[in-house]
Amino acid sequence: MSRGDMAKPLLGHRSMEGDPSIAPTAGRTIGVLGSGDFARSLAIRLVCSGFKVVVGSRNPKRKAGLFPSAAEVTFQAEAVKKTDVIFVAVFREHYSTLCDLADVLAGKILVDVSNNTEINHHKESNAEYLASLFPACTVVKGFNVVSAWTLQSGARDGNKQVLICSNNQEAKRTVAEIAQVMGFTPVDMGCMSSACEIENIPLRLLPAWKIPIFLALGLFLCFFTYNLVRQVIHPYIREQKNKFYKIPIEVVNTTLPCVAYVMLSLVYLPGVLAACSQLYYGTKYRRFPDWLDQWLQHRKQIGLLSFFCAALHAMYSLCLPMRRSHRYQLIETAVKQAVEKKMNIWVEEEVWRMEIYISVGIIALGLLSLLAITSLPSIANSLNWREFSFIQSTLGFIALVISTLHTLTYGWSRAFDENQYKFYLPPTYTLTLLVPCTVILAKVIFSLPCIQKRLLRIRRGWEKGRYVKFVLPSATGEYSSGETSSNV
Ligand code: NAP
């Protein structure tokens, strides 16, 4: 790695084989202050990566047995003297107890690996605090996003990225090299002012998932209540029938597909709204409102939650015949037929409806699985942009259309049966169709040549009211160019 490389983000794991700039790093002595869980895991990984390790402890005799024999465990001051790079694996509260070491630490690189217990717990980051206590040292923030467990497993599992920041480029480069030799991917996060952000990262609980999860829970609650009223409360009030046993499986199983289906349509609705905005304003350079921006950024999580609900629906459906209530109902129906001497109960239309309903349901779930798998970073990275957009956009839209067929075959003619309107409430499936059908209709309208052409031009930089040169692919794949204005 050249020295100038640290100016750029270090994303992307580089093979260490044959990299001459990394070779001198391995074999050097690295110091670790502290003998706790993190220090131990760090020492094991450093030793396994070919470094000499010297551990500084307040009580080396007692702690030596916890470390690999290749690591030297000694008093703090002794350890610090033997190396230029020291990992400070102690909590922030105890930094001040290291002040006696200030003289021996002068001129050395201190790697602050600490985390806090709360987001923005202190005014200044731990790394900045450490730097203020040891002004003669160079402090680098790093390794705090890696757990002791990940260090021991050697970056085979868990997070491979190590976020690094420092005001000193040279020190940052040294720590980045050590991380690479250890099998991690260093990511340059800039100068020390980023330390606070890096320290907050391990404390965040699924930040990108909050809105999608609340959306899914909200939808689930609404549909669950609606289905509960129709399937349980209505028969109880109108016919005094006890159908409460339906709550754990049947009501949940009619709710899950509603959530999955609406969530899937919500993946494609913001794209439709964005296209409407671009068509209306005749430009792609106008910022979308914040809520639409946020929505567009959460499409992956919304799609994955849709898949999750669809998978649960499939499992619940497979388990329906296992229930006692189902067996009793089957036997009851059989006895009734025997008493009434009914021989043929085959209803051709019902048979076909169920065959088609289940078949399209399986296809929809298969397509959703494909979308979910290809949204994983490791798989997405192996696809080029065209492949990714074909799967996520085209196949995703096909999944929405097939899910609509699944819903329609489930509902069949129930929307036209007045007995289905419990408390004047329409069947749930008719409600779920609203958003997906709007999305499908909008997509069909956008695919009309006149609109598609205008949208394509806008997305290639054409703006309403401005004369610009444009080049468009024709239907035959050839490119045509010309000048245009807003009135064209
Ligand atoms: P720990 O098990 O409690 O170890 C802390 C070590 O600090 C002790 O073993 C002690 O070693 C040393 N120390 C030095 N001065 C001390 C003092 N005055 N009082 C008490 N201890 C003192 O904690 P840890 O889990 O290893 O975490 C160490 C640092 O790594 C923390 O800043 C933590 O935020 C960070 N970290 C931990 C993890 C993790 O997975 N554990 C992950 C990321 C970051 P001696 O007795 O030998 O001096």
XYZ file of C-alpha atoms and ligand atoms in Angstrom, residues 34-38 57-58 63 89-91 94 97 113-115 144 146-148, ligand 1:
68
model
C -4.805 -4.425 29.812
C -5.366 -8.125 30.291
C -9.150 -8.393 29.967
C -11.304 -10.168 27.374
C -10.477 -7.819 24.536
C -0.669 -5.542 33.078
C -0.816 -4.220 36.625
C -2.574 -12.791 34.236
C -7.520 -2.229 25.979
C -8.791 -0.607 29.165
C -12.004 1.278 29.836
C -9.226 3.983 33.851
C -4.528 5.628 35.932
C -10.286 0.446 21.115
C -12.813 1.572 23.708
C -16.586 1.734 23.501
C -13.822 -0.885 18.660
C -14.838 -5.639 16.335
C -15.849 -7.849 19.253
C -13.483 -9.979 21.319
P -12.101 -6.052 30.879
O -12.212 -7.501 30.611
O -12.768 -5.496 32.061
O -10.578 -5.650 30.906
C -10.148 -4.357 31.275
C -8.700 -4.404 31.652
O -8.258 -3.094 31.946
C -8.425 -5.194 32.913
O -8.207 -6.533 32.638
C -7.187 -4.507 33.491
O -6.052 -5.278 33.187
C -7.082 -3.198 32.717
N -6.945 -2.038 33.617
C -5.975 -1.121 33.538
N -6.143 -0.195 34.494
C -7.219 -0.535 35.201
C -7.886 0.019 36.329
N -7.439 1.133 36.897
N -8.973 -0.615 36.794
C -9.445 -1.731 36.222
N -8.859 -2.294 35.141
C -7.743 -1.715 34.649
O -12.661 -5.249 29.595
P -12.592 -5.671 28.058
O -13.862 -6.310 27.684
O -11.327 -6.366 27.757
O -12.584 -4.222 27.356
C -11.399 -3.454 27.340
C -11.613 -2.302 26.357
O -11.914 -2.828 25.064
C -12.798 -1.404 26.753
O -12.474 -0.070 26.490
C -13.898 -1.864 25.824
O -14.817 -0.828 25.546
C -13.105 -2.245 24.597
N -13.817 -3.223 23.719
C -14.175 -4.450 24.221
C -14.827 -5.348 23.389
C -15.223 -6.731 23.874
O -15.789 -7.508 23.092
N -14.916 -7.086 25.107
C -15.128 -4.992 22.063
C -14.748 -3.739 21.593
C -14.085 -2.863 22.436
P -4.847 -5.424 34.304
O -5.526 -5.768 35.595
O -4.018 -6.536 33.788
O -4.144 -4.135 34.342
